[in-house]
Phi, psi and omega in degrees: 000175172247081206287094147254148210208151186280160196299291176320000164020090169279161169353282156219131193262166151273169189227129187247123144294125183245068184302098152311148170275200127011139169115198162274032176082248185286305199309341167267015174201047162163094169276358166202135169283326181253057197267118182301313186241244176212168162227162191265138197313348179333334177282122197254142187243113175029045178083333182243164217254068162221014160332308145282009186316315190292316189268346170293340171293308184290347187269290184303314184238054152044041193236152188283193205196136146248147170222072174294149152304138165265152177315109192111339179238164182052227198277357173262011196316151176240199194237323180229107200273329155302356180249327204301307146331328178274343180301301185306319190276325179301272179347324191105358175243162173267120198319324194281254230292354188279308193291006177259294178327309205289343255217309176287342165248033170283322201278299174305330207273296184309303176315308186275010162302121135003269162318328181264132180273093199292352162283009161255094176206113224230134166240133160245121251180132156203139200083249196275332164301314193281003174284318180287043173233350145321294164256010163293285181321328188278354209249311202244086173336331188259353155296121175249010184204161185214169167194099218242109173250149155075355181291139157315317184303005194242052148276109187294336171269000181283111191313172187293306209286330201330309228265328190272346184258354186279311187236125173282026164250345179078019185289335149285020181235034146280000000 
């Protein structure tokens, strides 16, 4: 993951999770760690002007950045991303709830920052990100603020029934 934070630091800061979807991971949504100041997104990432986001975020509203590989993506890639649910259910776990896990101990690692306010701590998602900042925010009470793009689930027009019928691993009954 990715700790980004403004040059400029207050004390204590809010905090975010910056859940990447699919794909190569942190690197489509901080695509460099050493970026002195930030740049406005004009540099395009797979077409889209948000390649810089994390850090035009920790700078303008003064907030820390988690940019994690989610399980299965990015430096966690797996090689046969179809099987990897099936890998989990052999094990005895559900992939969706492994990545729930993980997502609560995103929330203990910030919380036990210093530098972090921990009653501000916020996820943002998009794609597969915005799903898991779905049930992150719904599992873990000290996420307080969400923000979901680009997810099927936030279609206000999508039936009801659509999240029990999607997946034959049942990750819409976590």
């Amino acid at each position: 993951a990715y700790v980004i934070y403004p040059k400029e630091k207050p004390a204590k800061m809010p905090a975010i999770i910056f859940t990447p979807g699919s794909g190569p991971g942190k690197m489509d949504m901080a695509p460099d760690d050493t970026v002195s100041d930030y740049q406005i997104a004009a540099d395009l990432v797979n077409g889209m002007e948000y390649a810089y986001l994390a850090y035009r975020l920790a700078v303008e509203m003064r907030c820390l950045l988690f940019v994690p590989d989610q399980r299965g993506w990015g430096e966690q890639a797996e090689t046969n991303l179809p099987q990897m649910s099936l890998r989990s259910r052999r094990a005895g776990f559900n992939y969706h709830a492994q990545r729930m896990w993980d997502h609560i101990r995103y929330v203990d690692y910030l919380c036990a920052r210093p530098d972090v306010d921990a009653a501000r701590i916020g996820c943002f998602g998009g794609s597969g990100g915005g799903l898991a900042t779905i049930y992150a925010a719904g599992i873990d009470e000290r996420i307080t603020a969400a923000i979901i793009s680009s997810s099927n689930e936030n279609l206000p027009e999508v039936p009801e029934d659509f999240f029990y019928n999607m997946w034959a691993d049942e990750s819409a009954h976590v």
